[in-house]
Structure formats: structure tokens, C-alpha cells
Coordinates of C-alpha atoms and ligand atoms in Angstrom, one line a residue:
M1 CA 0.0 0.0 0.0
K2 CA 1.2 3.5 -0.7
E3 CA 1.9 5.8 2.3
S4 CA -0.9 8.2 1.4
Q5 CA -3.5 5.4 1.1
F6 CA -2.3 4.0 4.5
L7 CA -2.6 7.4 6.1
K8 CA -6.1 7.9 4.8
Q9 CA -7.1 4.6 6.5
V10 CA -5.4 5.7 9.7
V11 CA -7.4 9.0 9.6
R12 CA -10.6 7.1 9.0
S13 CA -9.9 4.7 11.8
L14 CA -9.2 7.5 14.2
L15 CA -12.3 9.6 13.2
A16 CA -14.5 6.6 13.5
G17 CA -13.1 5.1 16.7
Q18 CA -11.5 7.6 19.0
L19 CA -14.6 8.7 20.9
K20 CA -15.8 5.2 21.4
A21 CA -12.4 4.1 22.7
A22 CA -12.2 7.1 25.0
A23 CA -15.7 6.4 26.4
D24 CA -14.8 2.8 27.4
P25 CA -15.1 2.5 31.3
H26 CA -12.0 0.3 31.2
R27 CA -9.9 2.9 29.5
P28 CA -7.0 4.0 31.7
R29 CA -7.2 7.4 33.2
W30 CA -3.5 8.1 33.6
H31 CA -1.7 5.2 31.7
L32 CA -0.8 5.3 28.0
A33 CA -3.0 3.4 25.6
A34 CA -3.4 3.8 21.8
P35 CA -6.2 6.1 20.7
V36 CA -7.6 3.3 18.6
G37 CA -6.4 -0.2 17.6
L38 CA -3.7 -2.3 19.2
L39 CA -0.7 -1.2 21.2
N40 CA 2.1 -3.5 22.2
D41 CA 5.8 -3.0 22.9
P42 CA 7.3 0.4 24.0
N43 CA 9.8 1.4 21.4
G44 CA 12.4 4.2 21.0
F45 CA 12.2 5.5 24.6
I46 CA 14.6 8.4 24.9
E47 CA 14.9 11.9 26.3
H48 CA 15.8 14.2 23.4
G49 CA 15.7 17.9 22.9
G50 CA 14.2 18.5 26.4
R51 CA 11.3 16.0 25.9
Y52 CA 10.7 12.4 26.6
H53 CA 9.8 10.5 23.4
L54 CA 8.0 7.2 23.6
F55 CA 7.1 5.2 20.5
Y56 CA 5.0 2.1 20.6
Q57 CA 4.1 -0.8 18.4
W58 CA 0.8 0.2 16.9
N59 CA -1.8 -1.3 14.7
P60 CA -3.9 1.8 14.0
L61 CA -6.3 -0.1 11.8
G62 CA -7.6 -2.7 14.2
C63 CA -7.1 -4.9 17.3
A64 CA -5.2 -7.7 15.6
H65 CA -1.4 -8.1 15.6
A66 CA -1.1 -6.8 12.0
N67 CA -0.2 -3.5 10.2
K68 CA 2.5 -2.8 12.8
G69 CA 3.9 0.7 12.7
W70 CA 5.2 3.0 15.4
G71 CA 3.0 5.5 17.2
H72 CA 4.8 8.4 18.8
V73 CA 4.0 10.5 21.9
T74 CA 6.1 13.1 23.8
S75 CA 6.1 14.6 27.3
T76 CA 8.1 16.7 29.7
D77 CA 6.9 14.8 32.8
L78 CA 6.3 11.2 31.7
L79 CA 2.6 11.7 32.5
H80 CA 1.0 14.3 30.3
W81 CA 1.7 13.1 26.8
Q82 CA 1.1 14.7 23.4
H83 CA 0.4 12.8 20.3
E84 CA 2.9 13.3 17.5
L85 CA 2.7 12.1 13.9
P86 CA 2.8 8.4 13.4
A87 CA 6.5 7.8 13.1
L88 CA 6.6 4.6 11.0
L89 CA 4.1 2.9 8.9
P90 CA 4.8 -0.4 7.1
I91 CA 5.0 0.7 3.5
E92 CA 8.3 -0.4 2.0
P93 CA 9.0 -3.9 0.7
Y94 CA 11.6 -4.5 3.4
E95 CA 9.1 -3.9 6.2
Q96 CA 6.0 -5.2 4.4
S97 CA 4.9 -7.4 7.4
G98 CA 5.5 -4.7 9.9
C99 CA 7.9 -2.1 11.3
Y100 CA 8.7 -4.1 14.4
S101 CA 10.3 -3.0 17.7
G102 CA 13.5 -1.1 18.1
S103 CA 15.1 1.9 19.8
A104 CA 16.0 5.6 19.3
V105 CA 19.3 7.4 19.6
S106 CA 20.6 10.9 19.1
D107 CA 23.1 10.4 16.2
E108 CA 26.5 12.1 15.8
Q109 CA 24.8 15.3 14.6
G110 CA 22.2 15.2 17.5
R111 CA 19.4 14.1 15.2
L112 CA 16.8 11.7 16.6
T113 CA 17.3 8.4 14.8
L114 CA 15.2 5.3 15.0
I115 CA 16.5 1.7 14.5
Y116 CA 13.8 -0.8 14.0
T117 CA 13.2 -4.2 12.5
G118 CA 11.6 -4.5 9.0
N119 CA 9.8 -7.8 9.1
V120 CA 8.9 -9.7 5.9
K121 CA 6.8 -12.8 6.0
Y122 CA 6.5 -15.1 3.0
P123 CA 3.4 -17.1 2.0
D124 CA 5.2 -20.4 2.8
G125 CA 5.4 -19.3 6.5
S126 CA 9.0 -18.4 6.4
R127 CA 10.3 -14.9 7.1
T128 CA 13.2 -12.6 7.0
A129 CA 14.2 -9.5 8.9
Y130 CA 16.2 -6.3 8.2
Q131 CA 17.4 -3.8 10.8
C132 CA 16.5 -0.4 9.4
L133 CA 17.1 3.3 10.1
A134 CA 14.8 6.3 10.0
R135 CA 15.7 9.9 10.9
A136 CA 13.7 12.8 12.2
D137 CA 12.7 14.9 9.2
G138 CA 12.5 18.2 11.1
E139 CA 8.7 18.4 10.4
G140 CA 7.6 16.0 13.2
G141 CA 7.9 12.9 11.0
F142 CA 10.7 10.4 10.2
A143 CA 12.4 9.8 6.9
K144 CA 13.3 6.2 6.2
L145 CA 16.9 5.4 5.3
G146 CA 16.3 1.7 4.6
P147 CA 18.0 -1.5 5.9
V148 CA 21.5 -1.4 7.3
L149 CA 21.8 -5.0 8.4
D150 CA 20.6 -8.4 7.0
L151 CA 20.3 -11.7 8.8
P152 CA 23.5 -13.2 10.2
E153 CA 24.5 -16.7 9.1
G154 CA 23.2 -19.6 11.1
Y155 CA 20.1 -17.7 12.3
S156 CA 16.4 -18.0 11.4
G157 CA 14.3 -15.1 10.1
H158 CA 13.6 -14.3 13.8
V159 CA 16.3 -11.7 14.4
R160 CA 14.8 -8.4 15.7
D161 CA 14.3 -5.6 18.2
P162 CA 17.5 -3.7 18.0
K163 CA 18.5 -1.7 21.1
V164 CA 21.3 0.7 20.2
W165 CA 23.6 2.9 22.4
H166 CA 26.9 4.7 22.1
D167 CA 29.5 3.8 24.7
G168 CA 31.6 6.9 24.2
R169 CA 33.8 5.2 21.6
Q170 CA 31.5 3.2 19.3
W171 CA 27.9 2.2 18.6
L172 CA 26.7 -1.0 20.1
M173 CA 23.5 -2.9 19.4
V174 CA 21.9 -6.0 20.9
L175 CA 19.4 -8.0 18.9
G176 CA 17.0 -10.8 19.9
A177 CA 17.5 -13.9 17.9
R178 CA 16.5 -17.5 17.2
T179 CA 19.2 -19.8 15.8
L180 CA 18.5 -22.3 13.0
D181 CA 18.5 -25.0 15.6
N182 CA 15.9 -23.1 17.7
R183 CA 18.0 -21.6 20.5
G184 CA 17.1 -18.1 21.8
E185 CA 20.1 -15.7 22.0
V186 CA 21.0 -12.1 22.3
L187 CA 23.5 -11.0 19.6
L188 CA 25.9 -8.1 20.1
Y189 CA 27.0 -5.9 17.2
R190 CA 29.4 -3.0 17.0
G191 CA 29.8 -0.2 14.5
D192 CA 31.6 3.1 13.9
A193 CA 28.4 4.5 12.3
L194 CA 24.8 3.6 12.6
D195 CA 24.8 2.2 9.0
G196 CA 27.8 -0.1 9.4
W197 CA 27.6 -3.0 11.8
M198 CA 29.9 -5.9 12.6
L199 CA 28.7 -9.0 14.5
V200 CA 30.6 -9.5 17.8
G201 CA 28.7 -12.7 18.8
P202 CA 26.1 -14.0 21.2
I203 CA 26.4 -12.5 24.7
A204 CA 23.6 -14.5 26.4
G205 CA 20.9 -17.1 25.7
S206 CA 19.9 -20.7 25.7
G207 CA 23.0 -22.8 26.4
C208 CA 25.2 -19.7 27.2
G209 CA 26.6 -18.5 30.5
G210 CA 25.4 -21.5 32.5
L211 CA 21.7 -21.1 31.7
G212 CA 21.3 -24.5 30.2
E213 CA 18.4 -24.9 27.8
F214 CA 16.5 -21.6 28.0
G215 CA 14.0 -21.1 25.2
Y216 CA 13.9 -21.1 21.4
M217 CA 13.7 -17.3 21.0
W218 CA 14.8 -14.2 23.0
E219 CA 12.9 -11.0 22.2
C220 CA 13.4 -7.4 23.0
P221 CA 16.9 -7.4 24.7
D222 CA 18.1 -4.3 26.5
L223 CA 21.7 -4.1 27.9
F224 CA 22.6 -1.1 30.1
P225 CA 24.8 -0.1 33.0
L226 CA 23.2 0.5 36.4
A227 CA 25.6 1.7 39.1
D228 CA 28.6 -0.6 39.1
R229 CA 27.1 -3.4 37.0
H230 CA 25.4 -4.2 33.7
V231 CA 21.8 -5.5 33.4
L232 CA 20.5 -7.4 30.4
I233 CA 16.7 -7.5 30.2
S234 CA 15.2 -9.8 27.7
C235 CA 12.1 -11.9 26.9
P236 CA 12.8 -15.6 26.4
Q237 CA 10.1 -17.7 24.8
G238 CA 9.8 -21.5 25.2
I239 CA 10.4 -22.0 28.9
D240 CA 8.2 -24.4 30.9
P241 CA 6.6 -23.4 34.2
R242 CA 8.7 -24.5 37.2
G243 CA 6.7 -24.3 40.5
E244 CA 5.8 -20.6 41.0
D245 CA 8.2 -19.5 38.3
Y246 CA 7.7 -18.9 34.6
R247 CA 3.9 -19.2 34.8
N248 CA 3.1 -17.0 31.8
L249 CA 3.3 -18.1 28.2
Y250 CA 6.4 -16.0 27.6
Q251 CA 8.9 -14.7 30.2
C252 CA 10.5 -11.4 30.8
G253 CA 13.5 -11.2 33.1
W254 CA 16.9 -9.8 34.0
L255 CA 20.5 -11.0 34.2
A256 CA 23.1 -8.9 36.1
G257 CA 26.9 -9.0 35.5
R258 CA 30.0 -7.5 33.9
F259 CA 30.0 -6.4 30.3
D260 CA 33.5 -5.6 28.8
G261 CA 32.3 -4.4 25.4
T262 CA 32.5 -7.9 23.9
Q263 CA 31.3 -10.4 26.5
F264 CA 28.8 -10.4 29.3
E265 CA 29.5 -12.5 32.3
H266 CA 26.3 -12.8 34.2
G267 CA 24.5 -14.6 37.1
A268 CA 21.0 -16.2 37.2
F269 CA 17.9 -15.3 35.3
H270 CA 15.2 -13.6 37.4
E271 CA 11.7 -12.6 36.4
L272 CA 11.3 -8.9 36.2
D273 CA 7.6 -8.9 37.0
R274 CA 5.7 -11.9 38.4
G275 CA 2.1 -10.8 37.4
F276 CA -0.1 -11.9 34.6
E277 CA 0.7 -9.2 32.0
F278 CA 4.1 -7.7 31.6
Y279 CA 6.3 -8.0 28.5
A280 CA 8.9 -6.4 26.2
P281 CA 10.0 -3.5 28.4
Q282 CA 12.5 -0.9 27.3
T283 CA 14.7 1.4 29.3
T284 CA 16.5 4.7 28.8
Q285 CA 18.7 6.9 31.0
D286 CA 17.3 10.4 31.4
S287 CA 19.1 13.7 32.0
Q288 CA 18.7 13.3 35.8
G289 CA 20.6 10.1 35.5
R290 CA 17.6 7.8 36.2
R291 CA 17.3 4.5 34.5
L292 CA 13.6 4.6 33.4
L293 CA 11.5 1.7 32.1
F294 CA 8.2 1.3 30.4
G295 CA 6.7 -2.2 29.8
W296 CA 3.8 -3.5 27.9
L297 CA 1.0 -4.6 30.2
G298 CA 0.1 -7.4 27.8
L299 CA 1.4 -10.7 26.5
P300 CA 1.1 -12.0 23.0
E301 CA -1.0 -15.0 22.1
E302 CA -2.5 -15.7 25.5
N303 CA -6.2 -14.7 26.0
E304 CA -5.7 -11.1 24.7
M305 CA -8.2 -11.4 21.9
S306 CA -11.1 -11.8 24.3
Q307 CA -10.3 -8.7 26.3
P308 CA -13.6 -6.7 26.6
T309 CA -12.0 -3.5 25.3
L310 CA -12.1 -5.0 21.8
E311 CA -15.7 -4.0 21.7
H312 CA -14.5 -0.4 22.0
G313 CA -11.9 -0.7 19.3
W314 CA -8.8 -0.6 21.3
I315 CA -6.6 -3.1 23.2
H316 CA -3.6 -3.0 25.7
Q317 CA -1.8 -0.3 27.6
M318 CA 1.7 0.6 28.9
S319 CA 2.9 0.1 32.4
C320 CA 3.4 3.2 34.5
P321 CA 6.8 4.7 34.1
R322 CA 9.2 3.0 36.5
E323 CA 12.7 3.7 37.8
L324 CA 15.2 0.9 38.3
F325 CA 17.6 0.7 41.2
W326 CA 19.6 -1.8 43.2
Q327 CA 18.9 -2.9 46.7
D328 CA 20.9 -5.6 48.4
D329 CA 22.2 -6.8 45.0
W330 CA 18.7 -7.1 43.6
L331 CA 17.1 -5.2 40.7
C332 CA 14.2 -3.2 42.1
Q333 CA 11.6 -1.0 40.5
R334 CA 9.6 2.0 41.8
P335 CA 7.0 4.2 40.2
V336 CA 8.7 7.4 39.0
A337 CA 8.4 10.3 41.5
E338 CA 6.3 12.3 38.9
I339 CA 3.3 10.0 39.6
E340 CA 3.1 11.5 43.1
T341 CA 1.9 14.8 41.6
L342 CA -1.3 13.1 40.5
K343 CA -2.2 12.3 44.2
G344 CA -5.4 13.8 45.6
E345 CA -6.6 14.0 49.2
P346 CA -5.2 11.1 51.3
T347 CA -7.2 8.7 53.5
R348 CA -5.5 6.8 56.2
F349 CA -6.9 3.6 57.7
K350 CA -5.3 1.5 60.5
G351 CA -7.2 -1.5 61.8
R352 CA -8.6 -4.9 61.3
P353 CA -9.7 -5.9 57.7
G354 CA -13.4 -6.1 58.6
E355 CA -13.4 -2.3 59.5
L356 CA -12.0 -1.1 56.2
P357 CA -14.0 1.9 54.8
A358 CA -15.3 1.6 51.2
L359 CA -12.6 3.2 49.1
T360 CA -12.6 3.4 45.4
V361 CA -9.8 1.8 43.4
D362 CA -10.8 3.1 40.0
S363 CA -7.7 5.3 39.9
A364 CA -5.7 5.2 43.1
W365 CA -2.3 4.8 44.8
L366 CA -2.3 2.5 47.8
D367 CA 0.5 2.1 50.3
L368 CA 0.0 -0.9 52.5
A369 CA 1.6 -2.3 55.6
L370 CA 0.0 -5.7 56.2
S371 CA 0.4 -8.2 59.1
G372 CA -1.1 -11.7 59.8
E373 CA -2.9 -13.2 56.8
G374 CA -5.8 -11.9 54.7
S375 CA -6.8 -10.6 51.3
L376 CA -7.8 -7.4 49.6
G377 CA -10.4 -7.4 46.9
F378 CA -10.3 -5.1 44.0
G379 CA -13.9 -5.0 42.8
A380 CA -15.1 -8.6 42.4
V381 CA -12.6 -9.9 40.0
A382 CA -9.1 -9.5 41.5
E383 CA -7.5 -9.9 44.9
L384 CA -4.2 -9.7 46.6
V385 CA -3.7 -12.4 49.3
W386 CA -1.0 -11.9 51.9
Q387 CA 0.5 -14.9 53.8
P388 CA 3.6 -15.2 55.8
G389 CA 6.5 -15.0 53.2
R390 CA 4.3 -14.9 50.1
L391 CA 2.0 -12.6 48.2
V392 CA -0.6 -14.0 45.8
L393 CA -2.3 -12.0 43.0
R394 CA -5.5 -13.7 42.0
R395 CA -7.9 -12.7 39.2
Q396 CA -10.9 -14.1 37.5
N397 CA -9.9 -15.0 34.0
W398 CA -12.1 -12.9 31.7
Q399 CA -12.3 -15.7 29.1
S400 CA -12.8 -18.9 31.2
G401 CA -14.3 -17.3 34.3
E402 CA -11.9 -19.4 36.4
W403 CA -9.7 -17.9 39.2
E404 CA -6.0 -18.0 38.5
E405 CA -3.0 -16.8 40.4
R406 CA 0.6 -15.5 40.3
S407 CA 2.7 -15.1 43.3
C408 CA 6.0 -13.8 44.7
P409 CA 8.1 -14.0 47.8
W410 CA 7.3 -11.3 50.4
L411 CA 9.6 -10.2 53.1
G412 CA 6.8 -8.5 55.0
G413 CA 7.7 -5.0 53.8
K414 CA 5.7 -2.1 52.3
I415 CA 3.5 -2.8 49.3
T416 CA 2.4 -0.1 46.8
V417 CA -0.5 -0.8 44.5
L418 CA -1.2 1.5 41.6
C419 CA -4.7 1.1 40.2
D420 CA -6.0 2.5 37.0
R421 CA -9.4 1.3 35.8
S422 CA -8.4 -2.1 34.3
S423 CA -4.8 -2.5 35.6
L424 CA -3.1 -3.1 38.9
E425 CA 0.7 -2.8 39.4
C426 CA 1.9 -4.0 42.8
F427 CA 5.4 -3.0 44.0
V428 CA 6.3 -5.5 46.8
D429 CA 8.9 -4.9 49.5
G430 CA 9.7 -1.4 48.2
G431 CA 10.0 -2.7 44.6
R432 CA 12.0 -6.0 45.0
Q433 CA 9.2 -7.8 43.3
T434 CA 6.4 -6.5 41.1
L435 CA 3.1 -8.1 40.2
S436 CA 1.2 -6.5 37.3
T437 CA -2.0 -7.4 35.7
R438 CA -5.0 -6.3 33.7
Y439 CA -8.4 -7.0 35.1
F440 CA -11.9 -5.9 34.1
P441 CA -14.0 -5.0 37.1
G442 CA -17.4 -3.4 37.0
E443 CA -17.6 0.4 37.1
N444 CA -16.0 2.1 40.1
P445 CA -14.6 -0.9 41.9
I446 CA -14.3 -0.8 45.7
L447 CA -11.5 -2.1 47.9
S448 CA -12.7 -4.8 50.3
A449 CA -10.8 -6.9 52.8
R450 CA -11.0 -10.3 54.4
C451 CA -9.0 -11.6 57.3
D452 CA -7.8 -15.2 57.4
G453 CA -6.5 -15.1 61.0
N454 CA -7.1 -13.3 64.3
D455 CA -4.1 -11.1 64.2
S456 CA -4.5 -9.6 60.7
K457 CA -4.0 -5.9 60.5
I458 CA -4.0 -3.4 57.7
C459 CA -2.3 0.0 57.6
L460 CA -3.4 1.7 54.5
D461 CA -2.8 5.1 52.9
H462 CA -5.0 5.8 49.9
W463 CA -4.9 8.6 47.4
P464 CA -7.1 9.0 44.4
L465 CA -5.0 9.7 41.3
T466 CA -6.1 12.5 38.9
A467 CA -6.6 11.7 35.3
C468 CA -4.1 13.0 32.8
L469 CA -5.3 12.6 29.3
V470 CA -3.2 12.3 26.2
Q471 CA -3.6 15.5 24.1
Ligands
LIG1 C1 7.3 -8.5 21.3 C2 7.3 -8.6 19.8 C3 8.7 -8.2 19.2 C4 8.3 -7.7 17.9 C5 7.0 -7.0 18.1 C6 6.1 -7.0 17.0 O1 6.1 -8.4 21.8 O2 7.0 -9.9 19.3 O3 9.7 -9.2 19.2 O4 9.3 -6.8 17.4 O5 6.5 -7.6 19.2 O6 4.9 -6.2 17.2

């Protein structure tokens, strides 16, 4: 399709669908969601020219995983976003099956430059992929510069999601990959320019660094320094559940270690978020030196296509913006401080679960200190159960109606829960663990509590959060 034809369809889709999507009672009040259609991975997250830029995988024409381009929003505070022109639409032959995920950098001349995967699927089911460049055209859009890297030898057509950075001497890039014998890997490239890349080799993956067999594909890698170490975040596919671990269809986790520009020596793989929906996160370092992260509160190919928002012509949302930090050698996450500015009048409750006043969790920040055993209900379809040493997030599956759970270890510390219409993000023990989920309660869900023992106590601080709409 020609770009002008595609754009006309985007305009029609927006004109016909935007009001309906905005009127959905499940629509987030302060999280990012696409104006219409399907949103998945955060892409190209960067602070550039005094603004935060966030791009996202976007099907502007419907709620299926098709027609993937990049939507683009900008902000000065990570909360109040402004829509920009669609940055990439899948027009050219080398991206005909989608402008897939990637990253953004400021090039040698300070120009905002996107590096993304051009995905091409063939009728026989095979595919290929090109890593491509696009540069800000000075008019709010991006000019495509075409492919700069083909598939490496020995790899399948699943090589994608370039994350690029400059280490002060050279450009470096990590790519998610699947070998011809179905092992998931992260590949490292280096280059003197953004259009000339040399393969260094795999730096992590299935069968590397003591991981043993660890999935057939690793998506969306992100390698970055944090204090005195490096962290590699990536999303392995093809790992079986093991007890309380790896319960989702695809995983998202982190490895910490030492990166010397060529090799990455790392420790064990840990899940980054232990809830139901969290995938394909991307980080950037901002001018305050913070390592910030957005994740997709979704997961491909599970029961996404029965989410009730489909009736309103949109699907999925981002996580809240989070900041990464170390505590006791463990990678932790906290909501960025900016979110506190959305807090309204506080309510404090201290007492037994049965005495809890009726507080709305439609859009709220909760700080919780819990003792004994009990559970907190979020409307009728999700609950957070606390037990000695363990927190369990339960929800009623919107497709099957059955209750299902995800859990994490709990040291008994503070829990923060961010609620926004159809999402919950729990930061456990000050962010050592997170549990994120979508859920679809009735309108204006109320917090309720149940105690499972005689000595259960709740200390709760509740703030409503003000809506901040995308303009
Ligand atoms: C992860 C992912 C990426 C790919 C993109 C396509 O969710 O599968 O690997 O680039 O989504 O939308």
C-alpha cells in the first residue's frame, strides 16, 4: 500500500473510533493506551531535545497483531503526553509485514534516529528481517533510510528488536535472535556508524553463560549499566513453568553481570515482573541520571483477543513509568516520582480488615503495611492475598471465568499498588518484586478486605489519582 493510502485509512480509523475508545469504562485514566487499535511494545524510549519521546508498536487499523507501525508521543513529565505524527508505517517492501520493535538514539549530529526491524513474512510461512534506520525529518515525522543489516549466518528469520547505544567510543547494538536449531540468543554488534555493523557474537541465551536450555527465541533485549554493573533484560520464549516461576506463556527477566564491550558474564535469570501481564520492556537513561522503564501490560498469544476493550476498538496499555535501582544486589523497580503529583486527598486507615472503609480503586495509589494473613479485593474480579512470606495476586480469567494466580516471595515490607481502571501494578517490599495485571472489574470498583486469622491488620494510605489525558 502507498503511504498516502495507508494514512487515509489511519485517519478514518481515528475519526470513526477515537470517541468510542475514550468512552470505554475500562480505558486507563493516567496510563498510556493507543487512541484506537492495538498497542504492544514500548519502542524508541529516549529523552531528546528536552522532551521524553516514547514510541509504541501500533496497529492503527484494528485490534489484531497486524499492520504494525510506530505511534509516537512526547512529554516533559512522563505523565502528560502529546500525540505526534505516526513515526513509521509499514509501506516499503523491506518492512511489508511490519515495522517491528526497536530503539532511538541521538546520532553524531544530534538528530533523533530510529533503529527498527523491518519484518517480511512469505506465503510459505518463512520470514526474513532487516534492521532499518529512520531519521527525524524536522517536520515532526521520520524519513526512512532503509535497511542497514541483514540476517546473520546460522540464524532464522527471527532476528529483531535492535537496542542501540553509544559507549563513548563506538555504537553498540543488541538483537533478539533464534538460531536455525531453535535456541534463543542475544546478539551483540558494534559499529563506527549507525549504518555499518559488525557481529561480535552472542552474549547470552539458551546454552550460554550456565543457563542450560533456555528457550527457542529471546525477544526485546536491552543491555545497560546500572551503578557498578550491567543489566540485560530480555524476553525468552519457550520456557516451561517451574513451580511458582515462569507461569506466563512467555517470560521477561533480567541478568546482572559484567560487560566488557565484547562479553557479558552474568548470574542467574530472574523474572522482572511476576504478574499476569508484563512484557517487552524498554529502558532509557534520562538527564537526571535515572534508568527509566516502560513495559507493555500485555502478553502476545494468551487470551488477549477476548479482552472486553475490543468492543470499544482498542486493546492493551503501557505500564506506569518505573525507575530501576539496586537494593541488596537485587534489581528493584519503583513508580517514578512524577506520579506522586497526581495524588489527591489522602485517606488513612489502620485496623482490622473487617473495619476497612469503602474506598474506590478506580484510579488510586495505595501504600500498604500488612500483618497476619488476609486478602484485599479489587472489585469482584481480582484480589491480593497476603500470607507469611508470600503474596498472591488472584484474578478471575475474563475468558474462562476461572480464578488463576501468580505469586512472589514477600519479606513483609511495604506494598504499593497503583490502580488505573483495568490495571493493577503491585510493588512489593519497596519494589523488590512487582506483580502487574490487567483485570476488568465493574464500574467504580471498591476495595474490600477479608482476614484469614485473628491477628490480621492493615495500615493503608489511599490517594485518588487525577486523570491525565493524552492530548
Ligand atoms: C514482542 C514482539 C517483538 C516484535 C514486536 C512485533 O512483543 O513480538 O519481538 O518486534 O512484538 O509487534
